[in-house]
Short mmCIF file of C-alpha atoms in Angstrom, two decimals:
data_model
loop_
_atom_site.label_atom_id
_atom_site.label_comp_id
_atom_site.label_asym_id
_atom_site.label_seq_id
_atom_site.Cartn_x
_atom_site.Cartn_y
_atom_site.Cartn_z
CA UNK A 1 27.24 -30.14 35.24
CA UNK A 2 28.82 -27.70 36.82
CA UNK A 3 30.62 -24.61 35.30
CA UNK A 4 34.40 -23.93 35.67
CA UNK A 5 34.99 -21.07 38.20
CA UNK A 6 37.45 -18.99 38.16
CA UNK A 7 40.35 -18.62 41.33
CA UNK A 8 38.80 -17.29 44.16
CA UNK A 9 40.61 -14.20 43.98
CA UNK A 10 39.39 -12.87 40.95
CA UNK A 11 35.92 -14.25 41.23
CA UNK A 12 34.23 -10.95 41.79
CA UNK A 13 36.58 -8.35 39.60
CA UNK A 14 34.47 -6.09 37.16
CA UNK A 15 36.83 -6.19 33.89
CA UNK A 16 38.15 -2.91 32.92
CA UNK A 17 36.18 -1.92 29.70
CA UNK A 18 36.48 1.70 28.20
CA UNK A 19 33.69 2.77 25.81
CA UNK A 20 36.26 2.85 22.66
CA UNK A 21 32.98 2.16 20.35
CA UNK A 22 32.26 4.96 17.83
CA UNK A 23 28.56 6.75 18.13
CA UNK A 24 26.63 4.80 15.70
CA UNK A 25 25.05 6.99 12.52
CA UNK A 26 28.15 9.74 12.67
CA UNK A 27 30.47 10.13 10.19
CA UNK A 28 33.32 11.69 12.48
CA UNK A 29 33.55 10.37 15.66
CA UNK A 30 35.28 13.45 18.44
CA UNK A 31 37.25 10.54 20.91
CA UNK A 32 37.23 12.87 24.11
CA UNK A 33 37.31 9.74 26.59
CA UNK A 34 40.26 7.85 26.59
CA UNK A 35 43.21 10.80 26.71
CA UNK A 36 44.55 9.83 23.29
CA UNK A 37 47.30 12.34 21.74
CA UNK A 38 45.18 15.94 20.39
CA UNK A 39 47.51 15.70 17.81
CA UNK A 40 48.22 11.55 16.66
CA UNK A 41 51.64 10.27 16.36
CA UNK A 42 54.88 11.68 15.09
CA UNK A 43 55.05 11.73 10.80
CA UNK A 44 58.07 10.21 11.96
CA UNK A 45 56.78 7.99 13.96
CA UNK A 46 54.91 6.47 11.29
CA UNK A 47 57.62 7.01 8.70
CA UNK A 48 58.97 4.28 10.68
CA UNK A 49 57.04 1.79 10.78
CA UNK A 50 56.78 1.63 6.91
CA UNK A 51 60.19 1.20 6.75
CA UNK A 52 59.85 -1.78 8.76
CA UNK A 53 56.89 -3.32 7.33
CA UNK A 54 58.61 -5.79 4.82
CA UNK A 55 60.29 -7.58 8.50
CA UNK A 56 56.81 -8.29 10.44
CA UNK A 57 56.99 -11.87 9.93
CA UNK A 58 60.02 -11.76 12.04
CA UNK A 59 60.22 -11.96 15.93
CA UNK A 60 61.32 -9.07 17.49
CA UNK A 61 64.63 -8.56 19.87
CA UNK A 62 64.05 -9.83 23.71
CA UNK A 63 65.43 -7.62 25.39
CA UNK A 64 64.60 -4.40 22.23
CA UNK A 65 67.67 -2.70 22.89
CA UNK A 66 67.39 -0.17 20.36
CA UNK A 67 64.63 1.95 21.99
CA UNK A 68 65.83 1.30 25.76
CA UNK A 69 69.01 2.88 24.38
CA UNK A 70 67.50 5.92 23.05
CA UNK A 71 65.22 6.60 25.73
CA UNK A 72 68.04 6.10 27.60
CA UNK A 73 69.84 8.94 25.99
CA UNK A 74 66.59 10.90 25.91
CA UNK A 75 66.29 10.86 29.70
CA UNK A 76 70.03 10.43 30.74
CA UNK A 77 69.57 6.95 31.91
CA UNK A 78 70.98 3.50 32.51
CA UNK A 79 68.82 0.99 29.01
CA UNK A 80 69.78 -2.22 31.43
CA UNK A 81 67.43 -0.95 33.60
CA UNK A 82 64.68 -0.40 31.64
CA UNK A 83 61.66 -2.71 30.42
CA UNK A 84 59.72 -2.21 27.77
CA UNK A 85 56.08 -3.68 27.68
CA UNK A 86 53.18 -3.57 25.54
CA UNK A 87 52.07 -0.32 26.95
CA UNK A 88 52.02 0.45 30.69
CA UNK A 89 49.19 -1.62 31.82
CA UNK A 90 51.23 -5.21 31.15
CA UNK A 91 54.04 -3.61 33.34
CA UNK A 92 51.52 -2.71 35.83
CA UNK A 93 50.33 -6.74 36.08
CA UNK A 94 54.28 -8.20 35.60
CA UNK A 95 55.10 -6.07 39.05
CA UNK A 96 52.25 -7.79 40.71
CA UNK A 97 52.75 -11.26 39.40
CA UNK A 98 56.16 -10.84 40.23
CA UNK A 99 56.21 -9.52 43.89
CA UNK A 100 52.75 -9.97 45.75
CA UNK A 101 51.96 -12.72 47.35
CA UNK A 102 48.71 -14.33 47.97
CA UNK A 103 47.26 -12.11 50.77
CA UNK A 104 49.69 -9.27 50.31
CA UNK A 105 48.40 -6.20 50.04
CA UNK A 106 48.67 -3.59 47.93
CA UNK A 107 47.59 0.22 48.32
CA UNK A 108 46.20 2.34 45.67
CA UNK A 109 44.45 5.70 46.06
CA UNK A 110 40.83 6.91 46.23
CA UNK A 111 40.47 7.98 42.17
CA UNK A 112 43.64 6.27 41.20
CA UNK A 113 43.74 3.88 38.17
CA UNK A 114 41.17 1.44 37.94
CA UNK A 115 43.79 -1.21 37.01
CA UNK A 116 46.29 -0.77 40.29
CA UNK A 117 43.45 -3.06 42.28
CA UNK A 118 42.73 -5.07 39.24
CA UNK A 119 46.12 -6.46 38.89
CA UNK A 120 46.60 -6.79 42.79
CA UNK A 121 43.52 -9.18 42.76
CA UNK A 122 44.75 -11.02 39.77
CA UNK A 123 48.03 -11.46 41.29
CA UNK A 124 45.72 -12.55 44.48
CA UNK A 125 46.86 -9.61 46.76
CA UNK A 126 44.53 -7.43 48.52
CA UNK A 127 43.56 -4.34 47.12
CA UNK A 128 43.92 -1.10 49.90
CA UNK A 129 42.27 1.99 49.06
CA UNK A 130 43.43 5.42 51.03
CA UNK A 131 41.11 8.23 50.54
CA UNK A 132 41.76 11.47 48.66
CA UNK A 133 42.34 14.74 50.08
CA UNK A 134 39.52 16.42 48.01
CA UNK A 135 40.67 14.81 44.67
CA UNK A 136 44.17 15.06 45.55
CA UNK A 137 46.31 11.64 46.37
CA UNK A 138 46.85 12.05 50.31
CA UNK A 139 50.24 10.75 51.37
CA UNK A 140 49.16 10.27 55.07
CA UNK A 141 46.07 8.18 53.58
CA UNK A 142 48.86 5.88 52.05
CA UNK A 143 50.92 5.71 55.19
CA UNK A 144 48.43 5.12 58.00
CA UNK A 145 47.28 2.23 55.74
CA UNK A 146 50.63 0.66 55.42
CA UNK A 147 50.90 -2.80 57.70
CA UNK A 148 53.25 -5.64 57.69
CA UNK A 149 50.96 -6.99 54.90
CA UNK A 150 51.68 -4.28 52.49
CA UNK A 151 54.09 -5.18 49.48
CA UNK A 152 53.10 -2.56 46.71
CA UNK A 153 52.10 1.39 46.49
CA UNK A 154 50.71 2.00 43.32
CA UNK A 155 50.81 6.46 42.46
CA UNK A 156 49.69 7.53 39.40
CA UNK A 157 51.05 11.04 39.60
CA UNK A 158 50.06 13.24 37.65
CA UNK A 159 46.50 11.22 38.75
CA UNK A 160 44.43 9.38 36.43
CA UNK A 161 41.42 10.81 36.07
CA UNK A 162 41.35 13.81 38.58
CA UNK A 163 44.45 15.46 36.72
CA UNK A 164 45.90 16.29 39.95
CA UNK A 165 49.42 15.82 40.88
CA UNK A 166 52.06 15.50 43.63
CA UNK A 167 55.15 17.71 44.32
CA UNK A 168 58.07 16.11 44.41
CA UNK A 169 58.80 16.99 48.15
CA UNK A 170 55.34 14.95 48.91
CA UNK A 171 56.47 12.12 46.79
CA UNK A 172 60.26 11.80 49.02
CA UNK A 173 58.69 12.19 51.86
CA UNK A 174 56.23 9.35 51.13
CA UNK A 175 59.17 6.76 49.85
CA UNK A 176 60.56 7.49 53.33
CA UNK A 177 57.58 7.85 55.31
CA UNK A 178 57.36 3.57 53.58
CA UNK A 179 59.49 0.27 54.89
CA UNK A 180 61.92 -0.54 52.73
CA UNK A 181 60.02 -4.19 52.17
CA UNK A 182 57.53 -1.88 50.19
CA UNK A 183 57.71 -1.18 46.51
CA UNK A 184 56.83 2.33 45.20
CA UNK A 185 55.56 2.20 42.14
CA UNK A 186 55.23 5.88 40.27
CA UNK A 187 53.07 6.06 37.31
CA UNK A 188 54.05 8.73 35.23
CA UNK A 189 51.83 8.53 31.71
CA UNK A 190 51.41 12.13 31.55
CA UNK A 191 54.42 13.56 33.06
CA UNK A 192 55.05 15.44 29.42
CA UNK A 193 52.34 17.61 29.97
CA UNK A 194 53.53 18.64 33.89
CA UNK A 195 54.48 22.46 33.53
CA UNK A 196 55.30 22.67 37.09
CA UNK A 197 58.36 23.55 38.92
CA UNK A 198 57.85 21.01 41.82
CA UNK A 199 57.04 18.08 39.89
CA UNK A 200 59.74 15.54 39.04
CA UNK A 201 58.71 11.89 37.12
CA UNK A 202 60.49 9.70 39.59
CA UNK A 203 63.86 9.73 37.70
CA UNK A 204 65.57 10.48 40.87
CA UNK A 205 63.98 8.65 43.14
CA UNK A 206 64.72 5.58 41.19
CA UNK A 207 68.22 6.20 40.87
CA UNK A 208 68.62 6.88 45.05
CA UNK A 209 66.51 3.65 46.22
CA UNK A 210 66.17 0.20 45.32
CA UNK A 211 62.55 -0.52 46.10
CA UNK A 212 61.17 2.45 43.35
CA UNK A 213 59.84 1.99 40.37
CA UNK A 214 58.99 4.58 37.61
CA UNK A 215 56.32 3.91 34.50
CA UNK A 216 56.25 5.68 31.30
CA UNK A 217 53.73 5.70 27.99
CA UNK A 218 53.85 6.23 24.46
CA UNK A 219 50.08 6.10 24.72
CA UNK A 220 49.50 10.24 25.47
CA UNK A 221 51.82 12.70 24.31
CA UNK A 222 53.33 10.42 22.02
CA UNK A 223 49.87 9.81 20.80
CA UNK A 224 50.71 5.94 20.02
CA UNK A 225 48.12 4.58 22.01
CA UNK A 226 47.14 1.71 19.22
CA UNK A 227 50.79 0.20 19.14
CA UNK A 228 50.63 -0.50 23.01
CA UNK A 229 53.86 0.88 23.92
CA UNK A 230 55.55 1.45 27.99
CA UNK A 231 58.32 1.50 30.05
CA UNK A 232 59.70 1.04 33.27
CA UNK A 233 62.75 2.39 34.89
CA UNK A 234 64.20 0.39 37.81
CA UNK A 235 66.54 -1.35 39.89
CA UNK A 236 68.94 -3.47 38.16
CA UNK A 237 67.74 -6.45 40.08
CA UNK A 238 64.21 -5.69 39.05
CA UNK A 239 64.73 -4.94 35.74
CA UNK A 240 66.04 -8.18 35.69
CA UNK A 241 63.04 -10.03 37.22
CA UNK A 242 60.57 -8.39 35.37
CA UNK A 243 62.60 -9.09 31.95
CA UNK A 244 62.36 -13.11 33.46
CA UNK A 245 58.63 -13.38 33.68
CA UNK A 246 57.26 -11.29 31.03
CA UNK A 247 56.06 -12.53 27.51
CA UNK A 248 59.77 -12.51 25.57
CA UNK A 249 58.20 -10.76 22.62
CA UNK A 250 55.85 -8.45 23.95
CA UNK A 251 56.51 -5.31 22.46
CA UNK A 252 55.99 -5.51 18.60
CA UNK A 253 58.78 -4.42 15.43
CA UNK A 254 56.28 -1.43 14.46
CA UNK A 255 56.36 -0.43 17.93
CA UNK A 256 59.60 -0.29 18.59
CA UNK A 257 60.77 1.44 15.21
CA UNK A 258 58.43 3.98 15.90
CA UNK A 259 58.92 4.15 20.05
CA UNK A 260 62.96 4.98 18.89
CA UNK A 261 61.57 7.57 16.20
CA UNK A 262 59.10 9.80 18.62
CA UNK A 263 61.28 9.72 21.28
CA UNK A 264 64.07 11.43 19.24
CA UNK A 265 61.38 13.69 17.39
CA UNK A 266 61.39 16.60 20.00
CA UNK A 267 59.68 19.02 17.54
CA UNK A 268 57.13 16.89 18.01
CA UNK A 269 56.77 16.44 21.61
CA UNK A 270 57.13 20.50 22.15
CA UNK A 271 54.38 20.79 19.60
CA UNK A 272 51.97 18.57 21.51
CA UNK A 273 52.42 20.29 24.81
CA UNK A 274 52.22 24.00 23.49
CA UNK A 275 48.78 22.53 22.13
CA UNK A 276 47.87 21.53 25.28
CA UNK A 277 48.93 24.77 27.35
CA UNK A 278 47.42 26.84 24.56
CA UNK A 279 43.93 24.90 24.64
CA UNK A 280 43.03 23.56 28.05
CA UNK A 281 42.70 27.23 29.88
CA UNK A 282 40.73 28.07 26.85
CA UNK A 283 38.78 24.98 27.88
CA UNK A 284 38.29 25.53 31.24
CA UNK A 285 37.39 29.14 30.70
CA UNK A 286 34.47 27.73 28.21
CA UNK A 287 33.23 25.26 30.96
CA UNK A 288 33.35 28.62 33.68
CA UNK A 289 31.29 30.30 31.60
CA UNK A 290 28.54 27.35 31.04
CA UNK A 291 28.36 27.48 34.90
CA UNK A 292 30.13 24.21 34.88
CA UNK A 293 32.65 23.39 37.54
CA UNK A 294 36.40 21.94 35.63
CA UNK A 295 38.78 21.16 38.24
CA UNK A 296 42.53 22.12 38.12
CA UNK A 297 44.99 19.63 36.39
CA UNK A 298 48.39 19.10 34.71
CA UNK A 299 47.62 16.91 32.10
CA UNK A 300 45.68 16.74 29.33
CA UNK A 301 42.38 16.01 31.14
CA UNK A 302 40.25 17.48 33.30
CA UNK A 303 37.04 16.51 35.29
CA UNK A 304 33.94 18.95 35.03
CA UNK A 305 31.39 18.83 37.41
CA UNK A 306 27.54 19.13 36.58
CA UNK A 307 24.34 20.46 38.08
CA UNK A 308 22.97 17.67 40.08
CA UNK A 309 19.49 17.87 38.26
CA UNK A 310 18.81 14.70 36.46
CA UNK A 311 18.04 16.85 32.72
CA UNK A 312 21.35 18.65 33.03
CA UNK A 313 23.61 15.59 35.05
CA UNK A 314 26.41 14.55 33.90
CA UNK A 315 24.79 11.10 33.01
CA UNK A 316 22.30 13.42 30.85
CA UNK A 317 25.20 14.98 29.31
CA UNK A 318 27.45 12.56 28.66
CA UNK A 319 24.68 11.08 26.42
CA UNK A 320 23.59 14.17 24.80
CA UNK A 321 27.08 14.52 23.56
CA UNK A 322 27.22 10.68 22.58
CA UNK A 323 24.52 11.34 20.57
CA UNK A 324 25.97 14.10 18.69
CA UNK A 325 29.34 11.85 18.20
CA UNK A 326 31.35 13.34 20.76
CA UNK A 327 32.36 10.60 23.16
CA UNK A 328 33.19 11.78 27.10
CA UNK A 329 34.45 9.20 30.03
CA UNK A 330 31.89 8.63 32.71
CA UNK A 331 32.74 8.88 36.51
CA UNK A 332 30.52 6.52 38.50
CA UNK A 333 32.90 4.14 38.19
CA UNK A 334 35.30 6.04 40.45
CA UNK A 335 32.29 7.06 42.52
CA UNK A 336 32.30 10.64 40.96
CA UNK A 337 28.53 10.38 39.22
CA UNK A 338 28.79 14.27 39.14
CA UNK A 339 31.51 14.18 37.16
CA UNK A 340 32.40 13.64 33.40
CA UNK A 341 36.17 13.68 32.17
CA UNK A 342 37.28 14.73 28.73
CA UNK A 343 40.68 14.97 27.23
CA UNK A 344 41.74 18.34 25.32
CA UNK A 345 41.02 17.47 21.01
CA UNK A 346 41.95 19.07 18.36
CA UNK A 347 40.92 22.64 17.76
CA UNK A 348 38.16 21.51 15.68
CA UNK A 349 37.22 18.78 18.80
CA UNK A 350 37.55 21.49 21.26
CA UNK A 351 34.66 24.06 19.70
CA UNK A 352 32.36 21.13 18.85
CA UNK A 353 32.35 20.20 21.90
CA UNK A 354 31.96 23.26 23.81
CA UNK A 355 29.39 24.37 20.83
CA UNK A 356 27.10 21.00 22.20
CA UNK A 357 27.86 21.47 25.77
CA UNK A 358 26.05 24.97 25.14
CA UNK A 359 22.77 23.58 23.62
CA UNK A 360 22.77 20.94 26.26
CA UNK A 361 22.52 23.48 29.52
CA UNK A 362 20.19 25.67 27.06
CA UNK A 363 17.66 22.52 26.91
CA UNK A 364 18.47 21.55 23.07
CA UNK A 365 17.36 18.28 21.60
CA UNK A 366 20.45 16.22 20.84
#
């Protein structure tokens, strides 16, 4: 008898599956892989959601007006026009269910996100890829693969997982350099950490057009990855679509009392980033003098490049650390073997894992 396939278009996708399991026989687990918050969520944050733990058997609003209000007064922007989903990544597959096409295509970059040509297959578009300039998103890659098929741009800026990011001059001149048929979608999870002059989220951009769309997390700085928390900021008209196809109650109570409380904790949020600026150019100084190669970012990441020899790889080093509980995101995936990323941990996080790094490249046992 035979099996039940799935729709052609999906038939050969590789699911999207992070190594989130902790190292097996350690007591303390270091979570370097997946970018979480150095420093967890807000106390306020969490204060909360125990005030609203007595209400859980209760649906939560539609349309969650509460938090689109305050982030609306956080950013200086219009709530109608922005959606809330359960984190990013549903946001990410309600823009392709709602505007590709079967055969449509839709362009993401060289070491984007792995989900951008996930959720244009499931949608059954046609994933694009335009090469990188170095590691560094190319915006005449995007153009010159632009054709009349082309309904979606998917830029993660700052990049996910290369760090890198565009100016905002680069990021105009792409939404003009694209027909107006074409949605721009900006993907800005780690625009808290940007400490550059020339960088702008997509605020703007949004507000001048009405084919761009701007994405936001609570997942990083916010550090409230486990609530699966995002945002979008469009057009009124697609604010309005999205809002018609996506799951009515997809962002949870807990979420969105503590979403309204982080957002309004700025202590908080200037606390996280002075972490960050204080600890990843101590970071990348460590790695320099290992004779490892970090690359320049904005975030709260970075790539490192290893020695190509297979005892002191990155594949060899990503499992050394493993083994010592310290748990790094390998690159093969994106086609970077020589590469392992790592997100900046707690001060504690930081020295262990330089500390193991060191008796790796000195030929330790694990």
């Amino acid at each position: 008898m035979p099996s039940v396939a799935p729709k052609a278009s999906i038939a050969d996708l590789i699911g999207y599956k992070p190594a989130l399991a902790g190292a097996p026989g350690h007591a303390r687990v270091v979570r370097l892989h997946v970018n979480e918050g150095a420093l967890g969520p807000s106390p306020k944050a969490m204060e909360a959601m125990q005030t609203v733990a007595t209400r859980i058997h209760q649906y939560p609003a539609v349309d969650a007006s509460g938090l689109a209000v305050a982030i609306g007064r956080k950013h200086g922007i219009d709530p109608q026009r922005i959606v809330l989903g359960c984190g990013s990544d549903e946001l990410i597959q309600v823009l392709c269910l709602a505007y590709v096409e079967p055969g449509d295509e839709v362009i993401h970059t060289q070491y984007g996100f792995l989900l951008f040509p996930m959720a244009a297959k499931i949608a059954g578009g046609v994933p694009v890829s335009a090469p990188d300039d170095g590691y560094t998103v190319s915006v005449d890659a995007i153009l010159e693969r632009v054709t009349p098929r082309t309904k979606l741009v998917f830029l993660a800026n700052p990049n996910n997982p290369t760090g890198t990011y565009l100016a905002h001059d680069e990021v105009r001149r792409l939404r003009a350099g694209l027909p107006d048929r074409v949605v721009l979608v900006l993907d800005a999870a780690y625009a808290e950490y940007v400490q550059r002059n020339d960088y702008a989220a997509g605020i703007e951009l949004v507000e001048e057009t009405d084919n761009t769309v701007m994405l936001r997390t609570f997942s990083k700085a916010f550090g409230m990855a486990g609530l699966r928390l995002g945002w979008a900021y469009c057009p009124k008209t697609m604010a309005d679509t999205l809002y018609s196809i996506r799951p009515p109650y997809g962002v949870n109570i807990p979420a969105l009392a503590a979403g309204v409380a982080a957002i309004e904790d700025q202590a908080f949020q200037d606390a996280t980033v002075a972490h960050n600026a204080r600890w990843m150019p101590w970071l990348q100084a460590q790695f320099k003098a290992l004779g490892l190669e970090p690359l320049p970012t904005v975030t709260n990441f970075l790539m490192v490049r290893f020695p190509t020899e297979p005892a002191r790889n990155a594949d060899a080093a990503r499992r050394f650390l493993a083994a010592r509980g310290i748990l790094v995101r390998e690159m093969a995936g994106y086609g970077a073997p020589e590469f392992i990323r790592l997100s900046v941990g707690s001060e504690d996080d930081n020295q262990l894992l330089v500390d193991a790094l060191r008796d790796f490249l000195n030929g330790a046992s694990s």
